[in-house]
PDB file of C-alpha atoms in Angstrom:
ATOM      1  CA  UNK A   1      87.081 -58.121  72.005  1.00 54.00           C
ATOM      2  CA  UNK A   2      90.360 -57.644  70.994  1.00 65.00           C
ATOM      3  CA  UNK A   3      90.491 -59.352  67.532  1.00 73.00           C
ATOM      4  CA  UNK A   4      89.401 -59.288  64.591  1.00 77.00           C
ATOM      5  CA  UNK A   5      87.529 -62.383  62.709  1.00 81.00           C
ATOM      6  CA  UNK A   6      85.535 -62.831  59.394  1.00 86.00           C
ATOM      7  CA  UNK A   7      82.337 -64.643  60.160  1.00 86.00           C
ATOM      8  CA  UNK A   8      79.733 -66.298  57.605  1.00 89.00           C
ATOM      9  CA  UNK A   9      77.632 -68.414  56.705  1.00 89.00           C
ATOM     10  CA  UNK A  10      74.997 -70.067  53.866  1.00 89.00           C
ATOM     11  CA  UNK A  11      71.779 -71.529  55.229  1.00 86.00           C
ATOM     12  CA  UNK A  12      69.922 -73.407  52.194  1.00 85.00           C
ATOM     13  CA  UNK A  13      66.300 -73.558  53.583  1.00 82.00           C
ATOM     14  CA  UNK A  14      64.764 -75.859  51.043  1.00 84.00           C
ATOM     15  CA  UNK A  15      67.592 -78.738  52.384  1.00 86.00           C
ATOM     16  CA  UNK A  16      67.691 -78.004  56.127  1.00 87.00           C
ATOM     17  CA  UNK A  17      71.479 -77.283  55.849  1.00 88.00           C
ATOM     18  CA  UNK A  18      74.121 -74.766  56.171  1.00 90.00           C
ATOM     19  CA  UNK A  19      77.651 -73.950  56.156  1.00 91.00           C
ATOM     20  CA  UNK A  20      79.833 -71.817  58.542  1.00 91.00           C
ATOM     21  CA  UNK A  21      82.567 -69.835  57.394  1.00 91.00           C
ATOM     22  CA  UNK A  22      85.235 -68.487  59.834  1.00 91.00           C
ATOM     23  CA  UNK A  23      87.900 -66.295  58.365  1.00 91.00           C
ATOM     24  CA  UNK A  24      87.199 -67.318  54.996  1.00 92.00           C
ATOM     25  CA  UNK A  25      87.589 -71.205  55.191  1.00 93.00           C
ATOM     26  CA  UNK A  26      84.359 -73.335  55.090  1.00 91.00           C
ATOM     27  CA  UNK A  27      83.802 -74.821  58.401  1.00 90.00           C
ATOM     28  CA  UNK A  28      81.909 -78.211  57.379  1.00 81.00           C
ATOM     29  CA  UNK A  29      78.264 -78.309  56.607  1.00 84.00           C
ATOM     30  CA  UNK A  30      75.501 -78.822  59.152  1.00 85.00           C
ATOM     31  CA  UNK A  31      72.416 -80.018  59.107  1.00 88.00           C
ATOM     32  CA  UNK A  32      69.048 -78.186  60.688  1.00 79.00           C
ATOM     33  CA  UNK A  33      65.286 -78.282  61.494  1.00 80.00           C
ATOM     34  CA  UNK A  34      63.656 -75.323  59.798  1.00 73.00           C
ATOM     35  CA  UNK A  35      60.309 -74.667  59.904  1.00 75.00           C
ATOM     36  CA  UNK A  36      59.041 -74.659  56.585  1.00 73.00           C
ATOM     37  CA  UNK A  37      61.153 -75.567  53.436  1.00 75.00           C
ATOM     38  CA  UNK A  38      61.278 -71.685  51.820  1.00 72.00           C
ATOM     39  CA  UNK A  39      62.379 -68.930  52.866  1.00 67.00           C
ATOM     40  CA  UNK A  40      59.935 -66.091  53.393  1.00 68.00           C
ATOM     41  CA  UNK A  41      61.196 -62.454  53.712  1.00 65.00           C
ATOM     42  CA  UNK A  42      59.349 -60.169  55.410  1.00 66.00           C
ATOM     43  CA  UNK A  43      60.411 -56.118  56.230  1.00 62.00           C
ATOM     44  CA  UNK A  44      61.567 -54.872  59.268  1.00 56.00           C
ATOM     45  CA  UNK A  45      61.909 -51.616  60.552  1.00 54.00           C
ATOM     46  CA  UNK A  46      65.233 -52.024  62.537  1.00 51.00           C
ATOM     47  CA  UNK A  47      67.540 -54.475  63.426  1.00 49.00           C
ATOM     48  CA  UNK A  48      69.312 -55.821  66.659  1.00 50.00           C
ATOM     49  CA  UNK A  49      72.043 -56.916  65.330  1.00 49.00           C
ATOM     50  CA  UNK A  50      73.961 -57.891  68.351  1.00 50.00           C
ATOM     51  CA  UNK A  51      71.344 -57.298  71.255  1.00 46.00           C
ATOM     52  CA  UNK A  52      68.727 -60.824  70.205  1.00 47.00           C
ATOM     53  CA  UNK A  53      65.890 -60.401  70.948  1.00 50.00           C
ATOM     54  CA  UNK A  54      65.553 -56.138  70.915  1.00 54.00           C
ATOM     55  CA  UNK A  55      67.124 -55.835  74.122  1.00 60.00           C
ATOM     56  CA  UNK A  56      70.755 -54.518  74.403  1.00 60.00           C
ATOM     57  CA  UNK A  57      73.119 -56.802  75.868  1.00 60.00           C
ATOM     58  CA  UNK A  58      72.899 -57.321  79.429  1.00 62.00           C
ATOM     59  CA  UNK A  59      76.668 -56.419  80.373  1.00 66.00           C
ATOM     60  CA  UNK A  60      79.785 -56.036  79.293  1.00 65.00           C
ATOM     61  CA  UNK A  61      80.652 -59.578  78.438  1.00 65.00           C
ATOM     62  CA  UNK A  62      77.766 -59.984  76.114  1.00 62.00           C
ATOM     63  CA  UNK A  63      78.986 -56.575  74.254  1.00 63.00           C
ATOM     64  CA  UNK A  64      81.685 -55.980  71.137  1.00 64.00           C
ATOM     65  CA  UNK A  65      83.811 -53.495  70.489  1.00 63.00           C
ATOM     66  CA  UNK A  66      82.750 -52.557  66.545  1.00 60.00           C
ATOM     67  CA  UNK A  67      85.068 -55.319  65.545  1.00 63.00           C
ATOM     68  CA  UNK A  68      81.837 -56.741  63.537  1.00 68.00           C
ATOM     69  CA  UNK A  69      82.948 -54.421  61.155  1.00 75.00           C
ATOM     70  CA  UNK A  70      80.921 -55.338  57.861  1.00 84.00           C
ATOM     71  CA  UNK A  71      77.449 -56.557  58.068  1.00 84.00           C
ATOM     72  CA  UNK A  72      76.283 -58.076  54.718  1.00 89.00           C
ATOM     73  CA  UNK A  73      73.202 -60.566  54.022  1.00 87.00           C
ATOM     74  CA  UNK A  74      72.594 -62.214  50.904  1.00 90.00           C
ATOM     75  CA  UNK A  75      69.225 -64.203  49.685  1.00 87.00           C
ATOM     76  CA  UNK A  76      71.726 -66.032  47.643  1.00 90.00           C
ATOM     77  CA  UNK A  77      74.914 -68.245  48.233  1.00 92.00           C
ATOM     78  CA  UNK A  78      77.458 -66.608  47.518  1.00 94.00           C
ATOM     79  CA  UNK A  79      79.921 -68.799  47.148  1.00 93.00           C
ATOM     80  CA  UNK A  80      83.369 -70.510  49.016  1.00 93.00           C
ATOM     81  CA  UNK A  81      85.563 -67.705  47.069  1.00 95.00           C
ATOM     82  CA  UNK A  82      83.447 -64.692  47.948  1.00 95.00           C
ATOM     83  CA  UNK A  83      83.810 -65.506  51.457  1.00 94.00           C
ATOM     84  CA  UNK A  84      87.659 -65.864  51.248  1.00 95.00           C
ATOM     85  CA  UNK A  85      87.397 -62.434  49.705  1.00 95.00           C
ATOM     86  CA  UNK A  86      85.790 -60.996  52.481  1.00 94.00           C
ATOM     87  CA  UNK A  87      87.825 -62.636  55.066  1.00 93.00           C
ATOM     88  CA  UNK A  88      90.488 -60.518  53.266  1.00 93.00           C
ATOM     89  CA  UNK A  89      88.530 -57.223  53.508  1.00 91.00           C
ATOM     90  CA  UNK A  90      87.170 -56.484  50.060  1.00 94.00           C
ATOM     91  CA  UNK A  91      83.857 -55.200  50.819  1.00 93.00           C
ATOM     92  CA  UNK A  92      80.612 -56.983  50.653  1.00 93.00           C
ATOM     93  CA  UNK A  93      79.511 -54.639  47.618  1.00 93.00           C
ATOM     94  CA  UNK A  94      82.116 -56.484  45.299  1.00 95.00           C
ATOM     95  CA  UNK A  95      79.660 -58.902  45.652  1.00 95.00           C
ATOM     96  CA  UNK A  96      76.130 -57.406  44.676  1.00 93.00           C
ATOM     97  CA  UNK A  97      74.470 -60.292  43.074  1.00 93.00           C
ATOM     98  CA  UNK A  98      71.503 -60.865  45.554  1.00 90.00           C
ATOM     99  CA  UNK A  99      72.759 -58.271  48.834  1.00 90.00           C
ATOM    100  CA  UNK A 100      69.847 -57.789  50.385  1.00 87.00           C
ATOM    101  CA  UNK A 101      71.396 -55.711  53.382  1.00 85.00           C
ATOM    102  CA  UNK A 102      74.501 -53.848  54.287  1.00 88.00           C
ATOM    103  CA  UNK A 103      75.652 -51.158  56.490  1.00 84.00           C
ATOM    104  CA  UNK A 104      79.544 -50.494  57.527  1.00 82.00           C
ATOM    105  CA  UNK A 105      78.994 -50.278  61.413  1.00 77.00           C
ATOM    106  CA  UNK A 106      81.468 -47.421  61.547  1.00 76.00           C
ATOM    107  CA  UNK A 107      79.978 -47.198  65.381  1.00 70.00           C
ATOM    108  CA  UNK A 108      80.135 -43.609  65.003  1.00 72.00           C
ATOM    109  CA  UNK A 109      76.444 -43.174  64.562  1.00 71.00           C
ATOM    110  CA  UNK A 110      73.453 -44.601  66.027  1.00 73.00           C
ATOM    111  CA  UNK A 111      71.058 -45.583  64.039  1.00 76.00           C
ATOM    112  CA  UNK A 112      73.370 -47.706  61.799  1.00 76.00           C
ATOM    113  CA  UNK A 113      71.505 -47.279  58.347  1.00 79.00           C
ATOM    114  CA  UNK A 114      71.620 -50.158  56.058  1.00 81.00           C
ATOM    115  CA  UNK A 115      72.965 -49.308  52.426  1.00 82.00           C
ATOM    116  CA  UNK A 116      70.475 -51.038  50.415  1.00 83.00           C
ATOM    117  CA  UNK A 117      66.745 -50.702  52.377  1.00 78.00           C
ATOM    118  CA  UNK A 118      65.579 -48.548  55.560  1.00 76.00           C
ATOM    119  CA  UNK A 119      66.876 -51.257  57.805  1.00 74.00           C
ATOM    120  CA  UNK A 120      68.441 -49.519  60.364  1.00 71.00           C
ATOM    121  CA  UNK A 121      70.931 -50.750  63.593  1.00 69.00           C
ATOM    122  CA  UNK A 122      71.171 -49.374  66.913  1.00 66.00           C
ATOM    123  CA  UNK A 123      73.956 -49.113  69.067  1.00 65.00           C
ATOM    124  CA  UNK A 124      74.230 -50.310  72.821  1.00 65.00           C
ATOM    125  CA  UNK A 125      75.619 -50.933  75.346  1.00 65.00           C
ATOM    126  CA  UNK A 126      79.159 -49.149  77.120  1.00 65.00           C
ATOM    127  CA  UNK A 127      82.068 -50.934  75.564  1.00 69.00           C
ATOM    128  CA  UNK A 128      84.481 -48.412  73.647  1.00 70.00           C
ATOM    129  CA  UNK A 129      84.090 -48.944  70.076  1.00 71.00           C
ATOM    130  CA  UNK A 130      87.393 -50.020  68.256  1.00 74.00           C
ATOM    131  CA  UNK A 131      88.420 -48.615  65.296  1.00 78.00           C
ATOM    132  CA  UNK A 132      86.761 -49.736  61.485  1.00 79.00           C
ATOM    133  CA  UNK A 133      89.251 -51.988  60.010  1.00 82.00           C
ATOM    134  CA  UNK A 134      91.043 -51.441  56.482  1.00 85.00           C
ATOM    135  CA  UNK A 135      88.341 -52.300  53.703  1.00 88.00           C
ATOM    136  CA  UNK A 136      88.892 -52.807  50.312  1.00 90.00           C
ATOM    137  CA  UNK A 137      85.639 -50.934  48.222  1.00 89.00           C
ATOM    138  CA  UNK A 138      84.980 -50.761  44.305  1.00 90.00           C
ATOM    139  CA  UNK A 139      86.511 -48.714  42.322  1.00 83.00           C
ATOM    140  CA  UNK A 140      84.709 -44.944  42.264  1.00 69.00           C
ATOM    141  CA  UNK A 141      84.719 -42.648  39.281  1.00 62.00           C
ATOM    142  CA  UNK A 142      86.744 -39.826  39.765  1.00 60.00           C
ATOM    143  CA  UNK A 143      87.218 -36.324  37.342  1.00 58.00           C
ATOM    144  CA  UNK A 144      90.781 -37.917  36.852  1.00 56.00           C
ATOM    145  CA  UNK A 145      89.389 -41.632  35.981  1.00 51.00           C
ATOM    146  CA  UNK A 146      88.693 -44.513  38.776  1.00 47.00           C
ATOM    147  CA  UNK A 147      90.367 -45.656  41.922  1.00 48.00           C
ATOM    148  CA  UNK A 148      89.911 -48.418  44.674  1.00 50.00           C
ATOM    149  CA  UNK A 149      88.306 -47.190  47.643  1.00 52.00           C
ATOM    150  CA  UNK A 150      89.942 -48.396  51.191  1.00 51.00           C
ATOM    151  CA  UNK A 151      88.869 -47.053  54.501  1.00 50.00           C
TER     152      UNK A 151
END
């Protein structure tokens, strides 16, 4: 708790690697043992996000504060630049090609729902939530022309 990081990553199934991304800057590449060699999506009815497993997290330690502002996945990579992007708080939907799922986590309601699908999030646990972070969104049509979204 207390500050803020960008967090991603890539995970190529057909190689058994991946690469982490932390605040925008590719961490090196890693190699893992999957268990098959494609990836196979199947269609949940919620997610827990930061619980694992579908329990809520045990105590306070294992809690955030909301500072996981921006919860994107993609079936694709999307590349070293779209990460640095994020990392500066342009929104995951500047980057549509292949988002599978993405919800805000505004942590004001509970379920979270997920933009794109019925995926939904809830929230636990008793940590105060912080407040959403300044995000950068795509341009919206207004009745006076366009303008970039921030929140």
């Amino acid at each position: 708790t207390g500050t803020w990081w960008s967090l991603g990553g890539v995970v190529d199934v057909a190689n058994d690697t991946g690469v982490t991304y932390i605040n925008g800057v590719a961490e090196g590449s890693r190699t893992y043992t999957l268990p098959g060699s494609t990836f196979v999506n199947s269609t949940p009815t919620n997610a827990d996000i930061i619980g694992g497993g579908g329990a809520p997290p045990g105590g306070t330690a294992e809690q955030v504060d909301g500072r996981i502002a921006e919860m994107a996945i993609w079936k694709i990579d999307i590349g070293a630049n779209a990460f640095t992007q994020l990392a500066k708080g342009y929104s995951p939907l500047f980057f549509p090609n292949g988002l599978v799922f993405y919800t805000p986590l505004y942590g004001n309601n509970s379920p979270e729902k997920d933009r794109l699908s019925t995926i939904s999030g809830t929230i636990t646990g008793t940590v105060a939530s912080a407040a959403h972070p300044t995000v950068f969104y795509p341009e919206t049509r207004t009745n006076t022309g366009y303008r970039m979204g921030a929140r």
